Amino acid sequence: MKLKFTLLVLFISCFAQAKEVNATLFFTDGKFETGVLDSFLEDKFFDFNFFGTFEEGLIYNDKTVKFKRNEDSESKKVAIAAIDKIVIHYDGFDKEYRALFIRNIDRKGFLQESKVKIFLPLLRSGKINVYGFYHTESSTNPGGKFPSGKTFTVSEIFYYQNANENYAIDYYNIEIQDIFNLRDRMANPLKELFKDCPALVKKVDNYMYDKNLSKEEKKKLKAESKNMYKATQKEYNKLPKDQKRGDLLLFHQYNMKMFDELLLEYENCN
């Protein structure tokens, strides 16, 4: 029997070795402080069988962070409930993490109540904020390619937040049971994200449920979607490896192209 566990490969793991990092904390009351943060980004291993949900096992779910004004100051604990976002200052660039509630999606595509609040790495800001990180799942297999018998599968995890809300959703976290209600599971979260844009909600309905389309139009739409996917995959595969490596937003733009276009269309919705 394969023993499975999950670990988080950070988007910026090569920079996460330092115990302390320079950072600015932005609080929910509008104030902010700049100083030194005890890094909450160290690589850690988790067996997710011990956790109720995927998010509860992430290293981003720290309830508090240790922060001090400077190297010589005494550190204090700051509760995640008081934090709006953290900006970590690396040499040459900043990385932003926002503290958000996570609302899971049920099999019908409806959002469940928020139970977990975690720090999410921001990839793109706008009316819909896009967050993401790499996730590696390993399984123990005596026939695996590594001496330890382990095999590794890396996947990309994305979350989406309507900027008017204090929560984000993992849209692509689809389980086998969801297949029986796949259209609802795909459509309803989008309609929730775009709820203040009736034209886009209607577009989602028309696309997901083939509303008001003839048999020929449905066939054409399906073919166009398939061809678009093949074309974007071909284009993405031709990009230099150095350009693709570590660029989650680029991966999103090519591999979730239709979804990404909906998000960008929402930016122009009145």
Short mmCIF file of C-alpha atoms in Angstrom, two decimals:
data_model
loop_
_atom_site.label_atom_id
_atom_site.label_comp_id
_atom_site.label_asym_id
_atom_site.label_seq_id
_atom_site.Cartn_x
_atom_site.Cartn_y
_atom_site.Cartn_z
CA MET A 1 0.00 0.00 0.00
CA LYS A 2 1.38 3.38 -0.96
CA LEU A 3 1.97 5.81 1.86
CA LYS A 4 1.18 9.30 0.70
CA PHE A 5 2.03 12.60 2.24
CA THR A 6 2.11 16.14 0.95
CA LEU A 7 4.66 18.91 1.21
CA LEU A 8 4.66 22.47 0.00
CA VAL A 9 7.27 23.64 -2.48
CA LEU A 10 7.34 27.39 -2.11
CA PHE A 11 7.07 29.69 -5.07
CA ILE A 12 10.23 31.35 -3.83
CA SER A 13 11.76 28.47 -1.91
CA CYS A 14 15.28 29.42 -2.91
CA PHE A 15 14.85 32.60 -0.88
CA ALA A 16 13.24 30.95 2.13
CA GLN A 17 16.36 29.76 3.88
CA ALA A 18 16.82 32.85 6.02
CA LYS A 19 15.44 32.63 9.51
CA GLU A 20 14.54 36.30 9.49
CA VAL A 21 13.47 38.56 6.64
CA ASN A 22 12.81 42.27 6.24
CA ALA A 23 9.08 42.86 5.93
CA THR A 24 6.22 45.31 6.24
CA LEU A 25 3.08 44.26 8.07
CA PHE A 26 -0.16 45.93 6.98
CA PHE A 27 -2.89 45.67 9.59
CA THR A 28 -6.65 45.48 9.21
CA ASP A 29 -7.02 48.88 10.93
CA GLY A 30 -5.06 50.57 8.13
CA LYS A 31 -1.77 50.95 10.03
CA PHE A 32 1.53 49.34 9.05
CA GLU A 33 4.95 48.57 10.53
CA THR A 34 8.27 47.85 8.86
CA GLY A 35 10.82 45.65 10.57
CA VAL A 36 12.07 42.07 10.79
CA LEU A 37 9.86 39.02 10.49
CA ASP A 38 10.68 35.51 11.67
CA SER A 39 10.16 33.71 8.37
CA PHE A 40 7.03 31.60 8.17
CA LEU A 41 8.26 30.27 4.83
CA GLU A 42 10.58 27.47 5.87
CA ASP A 43 9.98 24.19 4.09
CA LYS A 44 8.04 21.81 6.29
CA PHE A 45 6.68 18.32 5.78
CA PHE A 46 3.13 17.36 6.63
CA ASP A 47 1.11 14.22 6.55
CA PHE A 48 -2.28 15.55 5.54
CA ASN A 49 -4.09 12.56 6.99
CA PHE A 50 -3.80 14.43 10.27
CA PHE A 51 -5.60 17.50 8.97
CA GLY A 52 -9.25 18.09 8.18
CA THR A 53 -8.68 20.05 4.98
CA PHE A 54 -5.85 20.70 2.55
CA GLU A 55 -5.52 24.32 3.72
CA GLU A 56 -5.26 23.36 7.39
CA GLY A 57 -2.06 21.50 6.57
CA LEU A 58 -0.30 24.32 4.71
CA ILE A 59 2.60 26.13 6.28
CA TYR A 60 0.83 29.38 5.41
CA ASN A 61 -1.80 28.80 8.09
CA ASP A 62 0.25 30.17 11.02
CA LYS A 63 -2.10 31.74 13.54
CA THR A 64 0.61 34.21 14.59
CA VAL A 65 3.87 35.61 13.22
CA LYS A 66 6.86 36.89 15.15
CA PHE A 67 7.80 40.47 14.30
CA LYS A 68 10.21 43.10 15.64
CA ARG A 69 11.10 46.67 14.70
CA ASN A 70 14.80 45.87 14.15
CA GLU A 71 17.45 43.24 14.82
CA ASP A 72 18.00 44.43 18.41
CA SER A 73 14.33 44.75 19.37
CA GLU A 74 12.35 42.18 21.27
CA SER A 75 10.03 40.22 19.01
CA LYS A 76 6.27 40.17 19.51
CA LYS A 77 3.59 37.83 18.30
CA VAL A 78 1.03 39.28 15.88
CA ALA A 79 -2.21 37.37 15.31
CA ILE A 80 -3.22 36.62 11.73
CA ALA A 81 -6.64 38.11 12.55
CA ALA A 82 -4.99 41.54 12.86
CA ILE A 83 -3.07 41.28 9.57
CA ASP A 84 -4.32 42.34 6.15
CA LYS A 85 -1.14 41.47 4.27
CA ILE A 86 2.61 40.97 4.63
CA VAL A 87 5.14 42.30 2.12
CA ILE A 88 8.53 40.60 2.34
CA HIS A 89 11.46 42.62 1.03
CA TYR A 90 14.05 40.47 -0.76
CA ASP A 91 17.09 41.81 -2.58
CA GLY A 92 15.70 43.34 -5.76
CA PHE A 93 12.03 42.48 -5.35
CA ASP A 94 9.11 42.30 -2.92
CA LYS A 95 6.72 39.40 -2.39
CA GLU A 96 3.21 39.97 -1.06
CA TYR A 97 1.17 37.56 1.06
CA ARG A 98 -2.43 38.36 1.93
CA ALA A 99 -4.27 36.92 4.91
CA LEU A 100 -7.56 35.51 3.62
CA PHE A 101 -10.29 33.14 4.64
CA ILE A 102 -10.63 30.06 2.44
CA ARG A 103 -14.09 29.01 1.31
CA ASN A 104 -14.24 25.47 0.01
CA ILE A 105 -16.59 24.45 -2.79
CA ASP A 106 -19.16 21.69 -2.35
CA ARG A 107 -20.15 19.17 -5.03
CA LYS A 108 -22.86 21.47 -6.39
CA GLY A 109 -20.39 24.32 -6.75
CA PHE A 110 -21.65 26.39 -3.83
CA LEU A 111 -19.23 28.06 -1.43
CA GLN A 112 -19.07 26.70 2.10
CA GLU A 113 -18.57 28.87 5.16
CA SER A 114 -15.06 30.17 5.81
CA LYS A 115 -13.26 28.17 8.50
CA VAL A 116 -9.57 28.62 7.76
CA LYS A 117 -7.54 31.80 7.30
CA ILE A 118 -4.13 31.52 5.65
CA PHE A 119 -1.44 33.63 3.97
CA LEU A 120 -1.61 33.36 0.19
CA PRO A 121 1.19 34.46 -2.19
CA LEU A 122 -0.18 37.10 -4.58
CA LEU A 123 0.52 36.57 -8.29
CA ARG A 124 -1.70 39.22 -9.86
CA SER A 125 -3.86 41.94 -8.35
CA GLY A 126 -7.05 43.37 -9.83
CA LYS A 127 -10.80 43.07 -9.44
CA ILE A 128 -10.06 39.36 -9.16
CA ASN A 129 -6.83 38.66 -7.32
CA VAL A 130 -4.90 35.56 -8.37
CA TYR A 131 -2.78 33.64 -5.84
CA GLY A 132 -0.65 30.56 -6.35
CA PHE A 133 2.14 28.25 -5.27
CA TYR A 134 3.71 24.94 -6.24
CA HIS A 135 2.60 21.80 -4.46
CA THR A 136 4.49 18.51 -4.51
CA GLU A 137 2.89 15.19 -3.64
CA SER A 138 5.12 12.22 -3.00
CA SER A 139 4.26 8.57 -2.69
CA THR A 140 6.36 5.66 -1.49
CA ASN A 141 6.79 3.10 -4.22
CA PRO A 142 9.46 0.37 -4.10
CA GLY A 143 9.67 0.56 -7.89
CA GLY A 144 10.14 4.34 -7.94
CA LYS A 145 12.97 6.06 -9.81
CA PHE A 146 14.58 7.43 -6.63
CA PRO A 147 16.71 5.22 -4.29
CA SER A 148 14.29 5.90 -1.45
CA GLY A 149 11.47 4.43 -3.53
CA LYS A 150 9.60 7.74 -3.59
CA THR A 151 8.05 9.35 -6.64
CA PHE A 152 7.17 13.04 -6.81
CA THR A 153 4.42 14.87 -8.66
CA VAL A 154 4.49 18.67 -8.82
CA SER A 155 1.26 20.55 -9.41
CA GLU A 156 0.25 24.21 -9.49
CA ILE A 157 -2.31 25.43 -6.95
CA PHE A 158 -4.30 28.61 -7.65
CA TYR A 159 -6.76 30.60 -5.54
CA TYR A 160 -9.06 33.42 -6.66
CA GLN A 161 -10.47 36.31 -4.67
CA ASN A 162 -13.02 38.90 -5.69
CA ALA A 163 -11.33 42.06 -4.37
CA ASN A 164 -14.60 43.07 -2.68
CA GLU A 165 -14.53 39.94 -0.49
CA ASN A 166 -12.28 38.77 2.35
CA TYR A 167 -12.04 35.17 1.14
CA ALA A 168 -10.50 33.17 -1.71
CA ILE A 169 -11.51 29.90 -3.40
CA ASP A 170 -9.56 26.99 -4.87
CA TYR A 171 -11.56 26.69 -8.10
CA TYR A 172 -9.68 23.72 -9.55
CA ASN A 173 -9.79 21.52 -6.46
CA ILE A 174 -12.14 19.01 -8.10
CA GLU A 175 -12.67 15.54 -6.64
CA ILE A 176 -13.93 12.38 -8.31
CA GLN A 177 -17.37 12.75 -6.72
CA ASP A 178 -17.76 16.18 -8.34
CA ILE A 179 -17.91 14.62 -11.80
CA PHE A 180 -21.59 13.76 -11.32
CA ASN A 181 -22.38 17.48 -11.00
CA LEU A 182 -19.47 18.82 -13.00
CA ARG A 183 -21.29 21.65 -14.77
CA ASP A 184 -22.69 23.02 -11.51
CA ARG A 185 -19.30 22.54 -9.84
CA MET A 186 -17.60 24.57 -12.59
CA ALA A 187 -20.28 27.22 -13.16
CA ASN A 188 -21.51 28.22 -9.70
CA PRO A 189 -18.16 29.38 -8.25
CA LEU A 190 -17.61 31.55 -11.34
CA LYS A 191 -21.05 33.08 -11.01
CA GLU A 192 -20.19 33.86 -7.39
CA LEU A 193 -16.89 35.50 -8.40
CA PHE A 194 -18.61 37.54 -11.12
CA LYS A 195 -21.89 38.15 -9.27
CA ASP A 196 -21.78 41.94 -9.73
CA CYS A 197 -21.31 41.57 -13.51
CA PRO A 198 -24.60 40.20 -14.98
CA ALA A 199 -23.24 40.05 -18.53
CA LEU A 200 -20.40 37.77 -17.47
CA VAL A 201 -22.67 35.60 -15.32
CA LYS A 202 -24.87 35.12 -18.38
CA LYS A 203 -21.82 34.24 -20.47
CA VAL A 204 -20.81 31.58 -17.94
CA ASP A 205 -24.33 30.14 -18.01
CA ASN A 206 -24.37 30.05 -21.80
CA TYR A 207 -20.97 28.40 -22.00
CA MET A 208 -21.31 25.88 -19.17
CA TYR A 209 -24.87 24.83 -19.90
CA ASP A 210 -24.95 25.45 -23.69
CA LYS A 211 -28.04 27.61 -23.19
CA ASN A 212 -29.79 28.91 -26.29
CA LEU A 213 -27.35 27.10 -28.59
CA SER A 214 -28.26 24.83 -31.46
CA LYS A 215 -26.67 21.41 -31.89
CA GLU A 216 -24.38 22.80 -34.57
CA GLU A 217 -23.36 25.76 -32.40
CA LYS A 218 -22.56 23.46 -29.47
CA LYS A 219 -20.40 21.30 -31.72
CA LYS A 220 -18.60 24.36 -33.06
CA LEU A 221 -18.01 25.75 -29.57
CA LYS A 222 -16.59 22.43 -28.38
CA ALA A 223 -14.24 22.25 -31.37
CA GLU A 224 -13.08 25.83 -30.88
CA SER A 225 -12.33 25.19 -27.20
CA LYS A 226 -10.37 22.05 -28.04
CA ASN A 227 -8.37 23.80 -30.76
CA MET A 228 -7.64 26.76 -28.50
CA TYR A 229 -6.31 24.44 -25.80
CA LYS A 230 -4.07 22.58 -28.24
CA ALA A 231 -2.75 25.82 -29.74
CA THR A 232 -1.93 27.42 -26.38
CA GLN A 233 -0.29 24.22 -25.12
CA LYS A 234 1.87 24.08 -28.26
CA GLU A 235 2.82 27.73 -27.84
CA TYR A 236 3.62 27.26 -24.15
CA ASN A 237 5.78 24.20 -24.80
CA LYS A 238 7.87 26.20 -27.29
CA LEU A 239 8.80 28.80 -24.67
CA PRO A 240 12.36 28.57 -23.28
CA LYS A 241 12.61 26.55 -20.07
CA ASP A 242 14.26 29.46 -18.28
CA GLN A 243 11.28 31.64 -19.10
CA LYS A 244 8.76 29.09 -17.80
CA ARG A 245 10.67 28.01 -14.70
CA GLY A 246 9.04 29.32 -11.54
CA ASP A 247 6.63 31.62 -13.40
CA LEU A 248 3.24 30.53 -12.12
CA LEU A 249 1.40 33.45 -13.69
CA LEU A 250 2.78 32.54 -17.12
CA PHE A 251 1.66 28.94 -16.55
CA HIS A 252 -1.81 30.22 -15.62
CA GLN A 253 -2.07 32.41 -18.70
CA TYR A 254 -1.32 29.52 -21.05
CA ASN A 255 -2.75 26.49 -19.27
CA MET A 256 -5.92 28.12 -17.92
CA LYS A 257 -6.33 30.42 -20.93
CA MET A 258 -10.12 30.39 -21.19
CA PHE A 259 -10.48 30.91 -17.44
CA ASP A 260 -7.80 33.61 -17.47
CA GLU A 261 -9.63 35.44 -20.24
CA LEU A 262 -12.82 35.45 -18.17
CA LEU A 263 -10.91 36.99 -15.25
CA LEU A 264 -9.47 39.68 -17.52
CA GLU A 265 -12.89 40.34 -19.07
CA TYR A 266 -14.26 40.93 -15.58
CA GLU A 267 -11.69 43.72 -15.13
CA ASN A 268 -13.55 45.71 -17.82
CA CYS A 269 -17.04 44.97 -16.56
CA ASN A 270 -19.00 48.01 -15.40
#
